[in-house]
Amino acid sequence: MKKKLLSLVLSGAMTACLYAPASAQSKAGAAAGTKPVEIQVFIAASLNNVMTELAKKYNETHPNVTITFNADSSGKLMTQIEEGYACDLFFSAAQKQMDQLEEDGLVVEDTRHNVLNNQLVVITWKNSGTKVKGLETLKDASSLALADGSVPVGKYTRQALMNLGILEKRDDPSTFTTQEVSDALGGVEISEQGNVSKVLQTVAEGSCEAGTTYSSDTYGFEDKVDVLEVVPYDVSGNIIYPIAQIKNGEADDAQTAAAADFEEFVLSDEAGKVFGDYYFDTGVSD
């Protein structure tokens, strides 16, 4: 039996968001002649805000579909899928996790698509007066909030530091420990975080002087954080977000069809405009 996420706590980890309440959904579904259906959508934490809006837009024309989001780091979500948690769609912040699931035979064939590109940014709290100007001066911070290497933003940060010569060359930048990063930055104190949203929150509340997050995560935080540097793609590498349907042996035909339809909506021009509003780059091809 598949494990099913039951948490409804909006904490950035194990996040589930429900749309179209069951009572309202049942009435709407009956009126439309379609039965209520629920799909499980696993999304990278950096997608939480924009996917919340997209789900609401989708439910305007599909009120019978309940979309349950599980938002966390792509690495943790991949592990949950491998452990048997029920998942119909996976929207990752990196190719690595999707590649692994495809290798495991858990991705539905011909459903994988590259949707977005994002950009790594260095941030500080609003008007902090920090000496940090960007990645090359992270050592000047009194403290940093950085994601661990299993988190895509943590991997991209390490890749960028490696490309700048701050970290030594290594085949897999995600294997650099937080302590190794600290040592390379002259011993600066690093608060290791489990996903990109926690990095943003830690810096925004002033617990750490600087950190690295995605451009999209600063949406809605313009009055709380300053962007010190937008890291060029030739330093961080492309930050591609793929989406795919995941094999769910317990899903019925209606659930499978709803997952496919919602994925199609995510890939639509209408959704693309919303992604753009949230600072994502939609100029990506498969």
XYZ file of C-alpha atoms in Angstrom, residues 2-269:
268
model
C 1.268 3.433 -0.902
C 2.054 5.824 1.919
C -0.105 8.944 1.793
C 0.864 12.314 3.210
C -1.620 13.606 5.741
C 0.129 16.739 7.009
C -1.616 20.039 6.307
C 0.895 22.246 8.127
C 2.243 25.118 6.023
C 5.818 24.949 7.278
C 7.869 24.695 4.095
C 8.546 21.043 4.865
C 5.972 18.336 4.239
C 3.590 21.047 3.061
C 0.176 20.073 1.768
C -2.269 22.580 0.314
C -5.826 21.639 -0.518
C -8.062 23.387 -3.036
C -11.769 22.977 -3.725
C -13.057 21.791 -0.323
C -14.705 18.394 -0.384
C -18.245 19.681 0.228
C -18.045 22.379 -2.434
C -16.198 20.043 -4.773
C -18.843 17.338 -4.471
C -21.642 19.734 -5.417
C -19.650 21.191 -8.295
C -18.593 17.771 -9.488
C -22.169 16.492 -9.421
C -23.404 19.539 -11.297
C -20.704 19.111 -13.931
C -21.313 15.382 -14.209
C -17.760 14.534 -13.073
C -16.810 12.742 -9.899
C -14.508 14.307 -7.302
C -10.868 13.301 -7.651
C -7.730 14.076 -5.646
C -4.180 14.177 -7.007
C -0.915 14.238 -5.081
C 1.584 16.760 -6.485
C 5.128 16.890 -5.085
C 6.780 20.266 -5.707
C 10.125 21.860 -4.912
C 9.789 24.325 -2.030
C 10.629 27.241 -4.335
C 7.447 26.506 -6.314
C 5.061 26.734 -3.366
C 3.706 30.236 -3.965
C 3.335 30.077 -7.731
C 1.809 26.588 -7.716
C -0.681 27.705 -5.072
C -1.899 30.369 -7.481
C -1.918 27.995 -10.441
C -3.980 25.449 -8.511
C -6.581 28.117 -7.765
C -6.719 29.079 -11.436
C -7.036 25.448 -12.479
C -9.880 24.874 -10.028
C -11.854 27.706 -11.603
C -12.560 25.354 -14.507
C -11.959 22.019 -12.745
C -13.739 22.357 -9.387
C -13.980 18.585 -8.968
C -10.189 18.175 -8.709
C -8.541 18.490 -5.308
C -4.828 19.198 -5.630
C -2.748 18.221 -2.612
C 0.765 19.679 -2.631
C 3.741 18.305 -0.790
C 6.444 21.020 -0.882
C 10.014 20.377 0.258
C 13.522 20.039 -1.124
C 13.639 18.013 -4.332
C 16.007 15.525 -2.702
C 13.618 14.789 0.155
C 10.686 14.477 -2.236
C 12.619 12.052 -4.428
C 13.376 9.912 -1.369
C 9.713 9.901 -0.333
C 8.679 8.758 -3.813
C 11.292 6.001 -3.737
C 9.990 4.949 -0.311
C 6.496 4.502 -1.721
C 4.632 7.695 -0.892
C 1.643 8.206 -3.184
C 2.563 10.763 -5.846
C 0.963 11.554 -9.187
C 3.131 14.480 -10.340
C 6.652 15.529 -9.393
C 7.912 19.059 -10.160
C 11.613 19.194 -9.288
C 14.025 22.120 -8.936
C 16.797 20.090 -10.567
C 17.329 17.396 -13.164
C 19.308 15.122 -10.836
C 16.331 13.942 -8.797
C 14.156 13.384 -11.863
C 16.997 11.490 -13.552
C 17.214 9.177 -10.534
C 13.471 8.506 -10.490
C 13.552 7.816 -14.212
C 16.435 5.391 -13.670
C 14.361 3.739 -10.934
C 11.509 3.231 -13.418
C 9.122 5.454 -11.468
C 8.493 8.120 -14.134
C 5.633 7.631 -16.583
C 7.134 7.392 -20.065
C 6.911 10.481 -22.310
C 5.537 12.728 -19.542
C 8.796 14.453 -18.556
C 9.158 18.085 -19.635
C 11.509 20.954 -18.785
C 9.335 23.855 -17.642
C 11.387 26.627 -16.039
C 14.794 28.142 -15.503
C 15.587 29.977 -12.287
C 18.543 32.065 -11.165
C 20.723 31.855 -8.082
C 20.873 35.062 -6.028
C 22.799 36.234 -2.971
C 20.559 38.008 -0.458
C 20.750 39.905 2.825
C 18.073 41.357 5.081
C 16.746 44.756 4.087
C 19.240 47.593 4.623
C 21.643 45.345 6.526
C 24.726 47.322 5.544
C 26.601 44.068 4.892
C 30.036 44.054 3.288
C 28.979 41.114 1.146
C 28.575 42.023 -2.524
C 28.054 38.553 -3.936
C 29.449 35.024 -3.970
C 33.074 36.142 -4.082
C 32.705 38.093 -0.829
C 30.593 35.652 1.191
C 33.595 35.311 3.503
C 32.940 38.877 4.688
C 29.613 37.908 6.296
C 29.334 37.308 10.039
C 27.004 34.393 9.271
C 25.450 32.658 6.269
C 22.322 30.633 5.643
C 22.998 27.955 3.031
C 21.135 24.827 1.986
C 22.913 21.491 2.267
C 24.253 19.778 -0.837
C 21.259 17.465 -1.272
C 19.049 20.509 -1.864
C 19.220 21.853 -5.451
C 19.933 25.462 -4.380
C 22.726 24.124 -2.163
C 24.148 22.149 -5.067
C 23.988 25.165 -7.413
C 25.688 27.338 -4.791
C 28.506 24.825 -4.490
C 28.753 24.579 -8.273
C 29.086 28.356 -8.520
C 31.714 28.505 -5.757
C 33.607 25.756 -7.526
C 33.460 27.611 -10.856
C 34.794 30.731 -9.114
C 37.731 28.782 -7.716
C 36.588 29.138 -4.099
C 35.911 25.408 -3.854
C 38.185 22.814 -5.430
C 37.106 21.027 -8.595
C 34.954 17.971 -7.953
C 32.752 15.836 -10.213
C 29.707 16.236 -7.946
C 29.531 19.611 -6.174
C 26.661 18.400 -3.988
C 29.155 16.258 -2.036
C 30.810 19.287 -0.431
C 29.796 19.327 3.223
C 28.713 22.532 4.916
C 31.907 22.419 6.973
C 34.006 22.206 3.805
C 32.192 25.242 2.399
C 32.767 27.118 5.648
C 36.469 26.264 5.580
C 36.778 27.465 1.980
C 35.159 30.751 3.015
C 37.652 31.330 5.821
C 35.645 29.710 8.600
C 32.494 31.826 8.298
C 29.604 30.530 10.435
C 27.031 28.710 8.305
C 23.500 27.829 9.349
C 22.646 24.752 7.272
C 19.051 24.678 6.014
C 16.961 21.828 4.612
C 15.284 23.702 1.770
C 15.386 27.003 -0.073
C 12.393 28.514 1.742
C 14.129 28.069 5.091
C 17.214 29.873 3.763
C 15.044 32.814 2.718
C 13.221 32.933 6.050
C 16.474 32.754 8.034
C 17.934 35.746 6.187
C 14.693 37.744 6.058
C 14.256 37.528 9.837
C 17.864 38.627 10.400
C 19.157 35.380 11.882
C 21.922 35.250 9.262
C 23.574 38.148 7.468
C 23.462 36.642 3.971
C 22.476 33.531 2.043
C 21.793 32.078 -1.382
C 18.345 31.452 -2.730
C 16.516 31.659 -6.051
C 15.341 34.829 -7.732
C 11.778 33.476 -7.668
C 11.874 33.076 -3.882
C 12.352 36.804 -3.389
C 8.876 37.424 -4.835
C 6.777 38.987 -2.086
C 9.872 39.597 0.078
C 11.059 42.755 -1.663
C 10.466 44.763 1.520
C 12.385 42.255 3.670
C 15.485 41.295 1.661
C 17.961 42.946 -0.688
C 19.402 41.058 -3.640
C 23.171 41.561 -3.594
C 23.994 39.575 -6.724
C 22.144 37.765 -9.480
C 24.547 34.955 -10.313
C 25.096 34.475 -14.074
C 24.118 31.130 -15.575
C 27.701 30.583 -16.734
C 28.730 30.522 -13.058
C 25.867 28.561 -11.466
C 24.805 26.552 -14.505
C 21.236 26.418 -15.763
C 18.691 25.808 -13.002
C 16.126 23.753 -14.880
C 12.852 22.607 -13.309
C 11.420 19.410 -14.877
C 7.960 17.987 -14.298
C 6.726 14.423 -14.880
C 3.962 12.050 -13.939
C 4.943 9.410 -11.403
C 3.742 5.831 -11.472
C 1.094 5.423 -8.784
C -0.220 1.887 -8.692
C -3.166 2.854 -6.495
C -4.435 5.659 -8.743
C -7.637 4.995 -10.652
C -8.259 6.142 -14.229
C -9.858 9.411 -13.117
C -6.883 10.276 -10.905
C -4.383 9.460 -13.652
C -6.336 11.548 -16.151
C -6.563 14.484 -13.731
C -2.809 14.378 -13.121
C -2.153 14.404 -16.869
C -4.566 17.289 -17.362
C -3.057 19.373 -14.560
C 0.419 18.783 -15.984
C -0.836 20.017 -19.362
C -2.154 23.142 -17.645
C 1.231 23.737 -15.955
C 2.834 23.575 -19.417
C 0.326 26.006 -20.962
C 0.920 29.609 -22.047
